Each structure stands twice: as C-alpha cells, then as structure tokens.
Amino acid sequence: MDPGLTDLRAADHLLRRLAAQLALPDDTFGCTHLLRDGRPRVVLSLTTSAEGCRERLAAQGYEATDGAPDAVGRAVLFPGADGLTGTLTVAELLSRSAIDRVSVLGAGGSPDPETPLVTRDHVRPQWQRGELVLTAMPAAGGRLTPFEVPDPTPCCADH
C-alpha cells in the first residue's frame, strides 16, 4: 500500500492502527519500505492469514497491490513483537519472536545468547536474504540495544 507517507513514525502508527482496526492475527507481518523513485516515501506491506484483508483495506480507502516493493522491509508487526519489552537476553528475544538472528554493528558472528538486550520497547528488525534480522549496537555494561532508536532527533533539530 502506498498511503502517501514520508516518515517512518507515521508509517509505524498506521500499521499498528490498521492491525487493530482489522483485528489482524498474531501471525501478521507488517513492514515499511523506503521508496526513492522520484517521489521519496514510505510504503507498507502486509502479509497475513486474515481473510478479506484486501477488501477491508479498500473499504477504508487503501489500494493494496500484490507483492512487496522490495526484499528488505523493516518489520513493525511480526509474531512476538508485542512481547519484546524491557531487557531480554538475545536467546529470549529469538525464542519469543519471529526474529531469526541478531547482528551487532562492528562485530563478526552472533552475540552470546545470554547477552542482555535493552529493547527500549522499540524493536524493528529488517528482512535480509529471507531472514528477519535485528541489528543491535553495543551499550553500557556489556549490553546491546537495537540500532534504531524510538525517538530519533530530526536532522538539523538544533538550528
């Protein structure tokens, strides 16, 4: 769907609102995709087992087309997403959600499964070669935190 959005926060909110309004099941994947084809914008993709989703979206004024716009969507809705709050170990994050693996910026290999990950209640993995991967970065005390922050400072906010 191309709802004409230009920022990720609005796209995240729209995906969550649609999931609630349409009563989408827990197996739903909802992703954002950045398009830069002359008119930069954020488009959405939904993969769900819900019957009649396309028709219900159309009734709300959204035109849904087949297929994802690219293979690297940023997942907002995914199985287990709502349970990824507070601090979890990497092993807990992987066992509680559809995330396939965690990669750490600047590090090779996978982090120790017992490494604490401070979610900040904002976990946005991305599809990479058919796997849902959360990119994390080192944090104080040997912990990790998702690379994407919940409330990023807008560019040029200080002037």
mmCIF file with all atom_site columns, C-alpha atoms in Angstrom:
data_model
loop_
_atom_site.group_PDB
_atom_site.id
_atom_site.type_symbol
_atom_site.label_atom_id
_atom_site.label_alt_id
_atom_site.label_comp_id
_atom_site.label_asym_id
_atom_site.label_entity_id
_atom_site.label_seq_id
_atom_site.pdbx_PDB_ins_code
_atom_site.Cartn_x
_atom_site.Cartn_y
_atom_site.Cartn_z
_atom_site.occupancy
_atom_site.B_iso_or_equiv
_atom_site.pdbx_formal_charge
_atom_site.auth_seq_id
_atom_site.auth_comp_id
_atom_site.auth_asym_id
_atom_site.auth_atom_id
_atom_site.pdbx_PDB_model_num
ATOM 1   C CA . MET A 1 1   ? 0.000   0.000   0.000  1.00 0.00 ? 1   MET A CA 1
ATOM 2   C CA . ASP A 1 2   ? 1.146   3.491   -0.717 1.00 0.00 ? 2   ASP A CA 1
ATOM 3   C CA . PRO A 1 3   ? -0.619  5.756   1.794  1.00 0.00 ? 3   PRO A CA 1
ATOM 4   C CA . GLY A 1 4   ? 1.495   8.774   0.767  1.00 0.00 ? 4   GLY A CA 1
ATOM 5   C CA . LEU A 1 5   ? 3.559   8.906   3.953  1.00 0.00 ? 5   LEU A CA 1
ATOM 6   C CA . THR A 1 6   ? 7.014   10.425  4.174  1.00 0.00 ? 6   THR A CA 1
ATOM 7   C CA . ASP A 1 7   ? 8.222   9.395   7.631  1.00 0.00 ? 7   ASP A CA 1
ATOM 8   C CA . LEU A 1 8   ? 8.688   6.108   9.450  1.00 0.00 ? 8   LEU A CA 1
ATOM 9   C CA . ARG A 1 9   ? 6.948   7.117   12.677 1.00 0.00 ? 9   ARG A CA 1
ATOM 10  C CA . ALA A 1 10  ? 3.692   7.874   10.831 1.00 0.00 ? 10  ALA A CA 1
ATOM 11  C CA . ALA A 1 11  ? 4.029   4.586   8.910  1.00 0.00 ? 11  ALA A CA 1
ATOM 12  C CA . ASP A 1 12  ? 4.562   2.646   12.165 1.00 0.00 ? 12  ASP A CA 1
ATOM 13  C CA . HIS A 1 13  ? 1.454   4.234   13.676 1.00 0.00 ? 13  HIS A CA 1
ATOM 14  C CA . LEU A 1 14  ? -0.621  3.495   10.575 1.00 0.00 ? 14  LEU A CA 1
ATOM 15  C CA . LEU A 1 15  ? 0.435   -0.170  10.545 1.00 0.00 ? 15  LEU A CA 1
ATOM 16  C CA . ARG A 1 16  ? -0.466  -0.550  14.223 1.00 0.00 ? 16  ARG A CA 1
ATOM 17  C CA . ARG A 1 17  ? -3.780  1.245   13.749 1.00 0.00 ? 17  ARG A CA 1
ATOM 18  C CA . LEU A 1 18  ? -4.708  -0.926  10.758 1.00 0.00 ? 18  LEU A CA 1
ATOM 19  C CA . ALA A 1 19  ? -3.751  -4.099  12.646 1.00 0.00 ? 19  ALA A CA 1
ATOM 20  C CA . ALA A 1 20  ? -6.097  -3.091  15.472 1.00 0.00 ? 20  ALA A CA 1
ATOM 21  C CA . GLN A 1 21  ? -8.953  -1.920  13.231 1.00 0.00 ? 21  GLN A CA 1
ATOM 22  C CA . LEU A 1 22  ? -8.788  -5.008  11.028 1.00 0.00 ? 22  LEU A CA 1
ATOM 23  C CA . ALA A 1 23  ? -8.219  -7.349  14.003 1.00 0.00 ? 23  ALA A CA 1
ATOM 24  C CA . LEU A 1 24  ? -5.224  -8.888  12.227 1.00 0.00 ? 24  LEU A CA 1
ATOM 25  C CA . PRO A 1 25  ? -3.968  -12.163 13.744 1.00 0.00 ? 25  PRO A CA 1
ATOM 26  C CA . ASP A 1 26  ? -0.664  -12.527 15.579 1.00 0.00 ? 26  ASP A CA 1
ATOM 27  C CA . ASP A 1 27  ? 0.959   -14.186 12.539 1.00 0.00 ? 27  ASP A CA 1
ATOM 28  C CA . THR A 1 28  ? 0.778   -10.930 10.560 1.00 0.00 ? 28  THR A CA 1
ATOM 29  C CA . PHE A 1 29  ? 3.898   -9.264  9.222  1.00 0.00 ? 29  PHE A CA 1
ATOM 30  C CA . GLY A 1 30  ? 3.624   -5.520  8.594  1.00 0.00 ? 30  GLY A CA 1
ATOM 31  C CA . CYS A 1 31  ? 6.634   -3.771  7.098  1.00 0.00 ? 31  CYS A CA 1
ATOM 32  C CA . THR A 1 32  ? 7.726   -0.345  5.980  1.00 0.00 ? 32  THR A CA 1
ATOM 33  C CA . HIS A 1 33  ? 9.687   0.154   2.770  1.00 0.00 ? 33  HIS A CA 1
ATOM 34  C CA . LEU A 1 34  ? 11.544  3.289   1.720  1.00 0.00 ? 34  LEU A CA 1
ATOM 35  C CA . LEU A 1 35  ? 10.971  4.165   -1.934 1.00 0.00 ? 35  LEU A CA 1
ATOM 36  C CA . ARG A 1 36  ? 13.142  6.702   -3.696 1.00 0.00 ? 36  ARG A CA 1
ATOM 37  C CA . ASP A 1 37  ? 11.747  6.682   -7.213 1.00 0.00 ? 37  ASP A CA 1
ATOM 38  C CA . GLY A 1 38  ? 11.455  10.413  -7.841 1.00 0.00 ? 38  GLY A CA 1
ATOM 39  C CA . ARG A 1 39  ? 8.903   10.813  -5.038 1.00 0.00 ? 39  ARG A CA 1
ATOM 40  C CA . PRO A 1 40  ? 10.561  9.621   -1.808 1.00 0.00 ? 40  PRO A CA 1
ATOM 41  C CA . ARG A 1 41  ? 8.044   7.996   0.517  1.00 0.00 ? 41  ARG A CA 1
ATOM 42  C CA . VAL A 1 42  ? 7.312   5.139   2.882  1.00 0.00 ? 42  VAL A CA 1
ATOM 43  C CA . VAL A 1 43  ? 5.070   2.359   1.592  1.00 0.00 ? 43  VAL A CA 1
ATOM 44  C CA . LEU A 1 44  ? 3.650   -0.525  3.599  1.00 0.00 ? 44  LEU A CA 1
ATOM 45  C CA . SER A 1 45  ? 3.383   -4.257  3.101  1.00 0.00 ? 45  SER A CA 1
ATOM 46  C CA . LEU A 1 46  ? 1.193   -6.706  4.983  1.00 0.00 ? 46  LEU A CA 1
ATOM 47  C CA . THR A 1 47  ? 1.392   -10.478 4.980  1.00 0.00 ? 47  THR A CA 1
ATOM 48  C CA . THR A 1 48  ? -1.434  -12.043 6.923  1.00 0.00 ? 48  THR A CA 1
ATOM 49  C CA . SER A 1 49  ? -3.594  -15.116 7.170  1.00 0.00 ? 49  SER A CA 1
ATOM 50  C CA . ALA A 1 50  ? -6.656  -12.871 7.707  1.00 0.00 ? 50  ALA A CA 1
ATOM 51  C CA . GLU A 1 51  ? -9.395  -13.478 5.167  1.00 0.00 ? 51  GLU A CA 1
ATOM 52  C CA . GLY A 1 52  ? -10.680 -10.480 3.209  1.00 0.00 ? 52  GLY A CA 1
ATOM 53  C CA . CYS A 1 53  ? -7.923  -8.127  4.320  1.00 0.00 ? 53  CYS A CA 1
ATOM 54  C CA . ARG A 1 54  ? -7.573  -6.501  0.899  1.00 0.00 ? 54  ARG A CA 1
ATOM 55  C CA . GLU A 1 55  ? -11.310 -5.804  0.728  1.00 0.00 ? 55  GLU A CA 1
ATOM 56  C CA . ARG A 1 56  ? -11.350 -4.345  4.249  1.00 0.00 ? 56  ARG A CA 1
ATOM 57  C CA . LEU A 1 57  ? -8.399  -2.116  3.369  1.00 0.00 ? 57  LEU A CA 1
ATOM 58  C CA . ALA A 1 58  ? -10.191 -0.967  0.222  1.00 0.00 ? 58  ALA A CA 1
ATOM 59  C CA . ALA A 1 59  ? -13.255 -0.112  2.303  1.00 0.00 ? 59  ALA A CA 1
ATOM 60  C CA . GLN A 1 60  ? -11.004 2.245   4.273  1.00 0.00 ? 60  GLN A CA 1
ATOM 61  C CA . GLY A 1 61  ? -9.685  3.858   1.095  1.00 0.00 ? 61  GLY A CA 1
ATOM 62  C CA . TYR A 1 62  ? -6.387  1.975   0.749  1.00 0.00 ? 62  TYR A CA 1
ATOM 63  C CA . GLU A 1 63  ? -5.397  0.335   -2.512 1.00 0.00 ? 63  GLU A CA 1
ATOM 64  C CA . ALA A 1 64  ? -3.396  -2.835  -1.966 1.00 0.00 ? 64  ALA A CA 1
ATOM 65  C CA . THR A 1 65  ? -1.339  -4.398  -4.727 1.00 0.00 ? 65  THR A CA 1
ATOM 66  C CA . ASP A 1 66  ? 0.329   -7.816  -4.811 1.00 0.00 ? 66  ASP A CA 1
ATOM 67  C CA . GLY A 1 67  ? 3.930   -8.317  -3.755 1.00 0.00 ? 67  GLY A CA 1
ATOM 68  C CA . ALA A 1 68  ? 6.339   -6.392  -1.575 1.00 0.00 ? 68  ALA A CA 1
ATOM 69  C CA . PRO A 1 69  ? 8.039   -3.303  -3.002 1.00 0.00 ? 69  PRO A CA 1
ATOM 70  C CA . ASP A 1 70  ? 11.464  -4.726  -2.105 1.00 0.00 ? 70  ASP A CA 1
ATOM 71  C CA . ALA A 1 71  ? 13.067  -7.600  -0.204 1.00 0.00 ? 71  ALA A CA 1
ATOM 72  C CA . VAL A 1 72  ? 14.374  -5.572  2.744  1.00 0.00 ? 72  VAL A CA 1
ATOM 73  C CA . GLY A 1 73  ? 11.275  -4.400  4.577  1.00 0.00 ? 73  GLY A CA 1
ATOM 74  C CA . ARG A 1 74  ? 11.558  -3.059  8.112  1.00 0.00 ? 74  ARG A CA 1
ATOM 75  C CA . ALA A 1 75  ? 9.212   -5.104  10.299 1.00 0.00 ? 75  ALA A CA 1
ATOM 76  C CA . VAL A 1 76  ? 6.863   -3.258  12.643 1.00 0.00 ? 76  VAL A CA 1
ATOM 77  C CA . LEU A 1 77  ? 4.319   -6.044  13.025 1.00 0.00 ? 77  LEU A CA 1
ATOM 78  C CA . PHE A 1 78  ? 5.632   -9.586  13.363 1.00 0.00 ? 78  PHE A CA 1
ATOM 79  C CA . PRO A 1 79  ? 4.884   -12.616 15.527 1.00 0.00 ? 79  PRO A CA 1
ATOM 80  C CA . GLY A 1 80  ? 6.048   -11.930 19.075 1.00 0.00 ? 80  GLY A CA 1
ATOM 81  C CA . ALA A 1 81  ? 6.711   -8.214  18.579 1.00 0.00 ? 81  ALA A CA 1
ATOM 82  C CA . ASP A 1 82  ? 4.425   -7.099  21.410 1.00 0.00 ? 82  ASP A CA 1
ATOM 83  C CA . GLY A 1 83  ? 6.339   -9.212  23.937 1.00 0.00 ? 83  GLY A CA 1
ATOM 84  C CA . LEU A 1 84  ? 9.715   -7.626  23.213 1.00 0.00 ? 84  LEU A CA 1
ATOM 85  C CA . THR A 1 85  ? 9.760   -5.080  26.016 1.00 0.00 ? 85  THR A CA 1
ATOM 86  C CA . GLY A 1 86  ? 12.224  -4.175  28.712 1.00 0.00 ? 86  GLY A CA 1
ATOM 87  C CA . THR A 1 87  ? 15.503  -6.071  28.863 1.00 0.00 ? 87  THR A CA 1
ATOM 88  C CA . LEU A 1 88  ? 15.716  -9.586  27.430 1.00 0.00 ? 88  LEU A CA 1
ATOM 89  C CA . THR A 1 89  ? 18.608  -11.863 26.643 1.00 0.00 ? 89  THR A CA 1
ATOM 90  C CA . VAL A 1 90  ? 19.350  -12.424 22.976 1.00 0.00 ? 90  VAL A CA 1
ATOM 91  C CA . ALA A 1 91  ? 18.107  -16.011 23.440 1.00 0.00 ? 91  ALA A CA 1
ATOM 92  C CA . GLU A 1 92  ? 14.792  -14.794 24.902 1.00 0.00 ? 92  GLU A CA 1
ATOM 93  C CA . LEU A 1 93  ? 14.313  -12.314 22.056 1.00 0.00 ? 93  LEU A CA 1
ATOM 94  C CA . LEU A 1 94  ? 14.860  -15.041 19.473 1.00 0.00 ? 94  LEU A CA 1
ATOM 95  C CA . SER A 1 95  ? 12.663  -17.610 21.205 1.00 0.00 ? 95  SER A CA 1
ATOM 96  C CA . ARG A 1 96  ? 9.764   -15.185 21.777 1.00 0.00 ? 96  ARG A CA 1
ATOM 97  C CA . SER A 1 97  ? 9.559   -13.737 18.286 1.00 0.00 ? 97  SER A CA 1
ATOM 98  C CA . ALA A 1 98  ? 9.875   -14.332 14.560 1.00 0.00 ? 98  ALA A CA 1
ATOM 99  C CA . ILE A 1 99  ? 13.317  -12.700 14.559 1.00 0.00 ? 99  ILE A CA 1
ATOM 100 C CA . ASP A 1 100 ? 15.801  -15.188 13.089 1.00 0.00 ? 100 ASP A CA 1
ATOM 101 C CA . ARG A 1 101 ? 19.028  -13.644 14.323 1.00 0.00 ? 101 ARG A CA 1
ATOM 102 C CA . VAL A 1 102 ? 20.718  -10.639 15.900 1.00 0.00 ? 102 VAL A CA 1
ATOM 103 C CA . SER A 1 103 ? 23.701  -8.943  14.297 1.00 0.00 ? 103 SER A CA 1
ATOM 104 C CA . VAL A 1 104 ? 25.886  -6.441  16.120 1.00 0.00 ? 104 VAL A CA 1
ATOM 105 C CA . LEU A 1 105 ? 27.348  -3.436  14.338 1.00 0.00 ? 105 LEU A CA 1
ATOM 106 C CA . GLY A 1 106 ? 31.116  -3.725  14.093 1.00 0.00 ? 106 GLY A CA 1
ATOM 107 C CA . ALA A 1 107 ? 31.226  -7.328  15.312 1.00 0.00 ? 107 ALA A CA 1
ATOM 108 C CA . GLY A 1 108 ? 31.549  -10.545 13.390 1.00 0.00 ? 108 GLY A CA 1
ATOM 109 C CA . GLY A 1 109 ? 29.404  -13.530 14.187 1.00 0.00 ? 109 GLY A CA 1
ATOM 110 C CA . SER A 1 110 ? 26.442  -13.687 16.520 1.00 0.00 ? 110 SER A CA 1
ATOM 111 C CA . PRO A 1 111 ? 26.303  -12.287 20.051 1.00 0.00 ? 111 PRO A CA 1
ATOM 112 C CA . ASP A 1 112 ? 26.343  -14.618 23.050 1.00 0.00 ? 112 ASP A CA 1
ATOM 113 C CA . PRO A 1 113 ? 22.753  -15.825 23.612 1.00 0.00 ? 113 PRO A CA 1
ATOM 114 C CA . GLU A 1 114 ? 22.922  -14.681 27.255 1.00 0.00 ? 114 GLU A CA 1
ATOM 115 C CA . THR A 1 115 ? 23.823  -11.085 26.346 1.00 0.00 ? 115 THR A CA 1
ATOM 116 C CA . PRO A 1 116 ? 21.200  -8.674  27.716 1.00 0.00 ? 116 PRO A CA 1
ATOM 117 C CA . LEU A 1 117 ? 19.422  -6.596  25.072 1.00 0.00 ? 117 LEU A CA 1
ATOM 118 C CA . VAL A 1 118 ? 17.706  -3.392  26.243 1.00 0.00 ? 118 VAL A CA 1
ATOM 119 C CA . THR A 1 119 ? 14.764  -3.115  23.826 1.00 0.00 ? 119 THR A CA 1
ATOM 120 C CA . ARG A 1 120 ? 13.597  0.409   24.735 1.00 0.00 ? 120 ARG A CA 1
ATOM 121 C CA . ASP A 1 121 ? 10.239  -1.130  23.728 1.00 0.00 ? 121 ASP A CA 1
ATOM 122 C CA . HIS A 1 122 ? 11.162  -0.423  20.087 1.00 0.00 ? 122 HIS A CA 1
ATOM 123 C CA . VAL A 1 123 ? 12.359  -3.432  18.086 1.00 0.00 ? 123 VAL A CA 1
ATOM 124 C CA . ARG A 1 124 ? 12.431  -3.042  14.286 1.00 0.00 ? 124 ARG A CA 1
ATOM 125 C CA . PRO A 1 125 ? 14.183  -5.951  12.563 1.00 0.00 ? 125 PRO A CA 1
ATOM 126 C CA . GLN A 1 126 ? 14.700  -5.925  8.830  1.00 0.00 ? 126 GLN A CA 1
ATOM 127 C CA . TRP A 1 127 ? 14.422  -8.631  6.194  1.00 0.00 ? 127 TRP A CA 1
ATOM 128 C CA . GLN A 1 128 ? 17.867  -9.640  4.924  1.00 0.00 ? 128 GLN A CA 1
ATOM 129 C CA . ARG A 1 129 ? 18.188  -12.517 2.443  1.00 0.00 ? 129 ARG A CA 1
ATOM 130 C CA . GLY A 1 130 ? 14.971  -14.112 3.654  1.00 0.00 ? 130 GLY A CA 1
ATOM 131 C CA . GLU A 1 131 ? 15.781  -13.793 7.366  1.00 0.00 ? 131 GLU A CA 1
ATOM 132 C CA . LEU A 1 132 ? 14.335  -11.329 9.865  1.00 0.00 ? 132 LEU A CA 1
ATOM 133 C CA . VAL A 1 133 ? 17.428  -9.732  11.416 1.00 0.00 ? 133 VAL A CA 1
ATOM 134 C CA . LEU A 1 134 ? 17.643  -7.284  14.298 1.00 0.00 ? 134 LEU A CA 1
ATOM 135 C CA . THR A 1 135 ? 20.670  -5.022  14.058 1.00 0.00 ? 135 THR A CA 1
ATOM 136 C CA . ALA A 1 136 ? 21.940  -4.084  17.503 1.00 0.00 ? 136 ALA A CA 1
ATOM 137 C CA . MET A 1 137 ? 24.754  -1.967  18.841 1.00 0.00 ? 137 MET A CA 1
ATOM 138 C CA . PRO A 1 138 ? 26.863  -2.235  21.970 1.00 0.00 ? 138 PRO A CA 1
ATOM 139 C CA . ALA A 1 139 ? 25.569  -0.418  25.052 1.00 0.00 ? 139 ALA A CA 1
ATOM 140 C CA . ALA A 1 140 ? 26.992  0.265   28.512 1.00 0.00 ? 140 ALA A CA 1
ATOM 141 C CA . GLY A 1 141 ? 27.637  -2.668  30.803 1.00 0.00 ? 141 GLY A CA 1
ATOM 142 C CA . GLY A 1 142 ? 28.156  -5.277  28.094 1.00 0.00 ? 142 GLY A CA 1
ATOM 143 C CA . ARG A 1 143 ? 24.556  -4.999  26.963 1.00 0.00 ? 143 ARG A CA 1
ATOM 144 C CA . LEU A 1 144 ? 23.099  -4.479  23.499 1.00 0.00 ? 144 LEU A CA 1
ATOM 145 C CA . THR A 1 145 ? 20.346  -2.211  22.241 1.00 0.00 ? 145 THR A CA 1
ATOM 146 C CA . PRO A 1 146 ? 18.540  -2.097  18.889 1.00 0.00 ? 146 PRO A CA 1
ATOM 147 C CA . PHE A 1 147 ? 20.279  0.169   16.407 1.00 0.00 ? 147 PHE A CA 1
ATOM 148 C CA . GLU A 1 148 ? 17.068  2.051   15.598 1.00 0.00 ? 148 GLU A CA 1
ATOM 149 C CA . VAL A 1 149 ? 16.094  4.430   18.390 1.00 0.00 ? 149 VAL A CA 1
ATOM 150 C CA . PRO A 1 150 ? 12.416  5.011   19.241 1.00 0.00 ? 150 PRO A CA 1
ATOM 151 C CA . ASP A 1 151 ? 12.523  8.812   19.040 1.00 0.00 ? 151 ASP A CA 1
ATOM 152 C CA . PRO A 1 152 ? 15.294  9.895   16.679 1.00 0.00 ? 152 PRO A CA 1
ATOM 153 C CA . THR A 1 153 ? 16.404  13.512  16.702 1.00 0.00 ? 153 THR A CA 1
ATOM 154 C CA . PRO A 1 154 ? 15.406  15.076  13.377 1.00 0.00 ? 154 PRO A CA 1
ATOM 155 C CA . CYS A 1 155 ? 18.212  16.275  11.173 1.00 0.00 ? 155 CYS A CA 1
ATOM 156 C CA . CYS A 1 156 ? 19.086  19.894  11.854 1.00 0.00 ? 156 CYS A CA 1
ATOM 157 C CA . ALA A 1 157 ? 16.973  19.964  15.052 1.00 0.00 ? 157 ALA A CA 1
ATOM 158 C CA . ASP A 1 158 ? 19.466  22.297  16.700 1.00 0.00 ? 158 ASP A CA 1
ATOM 159 C CA . HIS A 1 159 ? 19.062  25.142  14.194 1.00 0.00 ? 159 HIS A CA 1
#
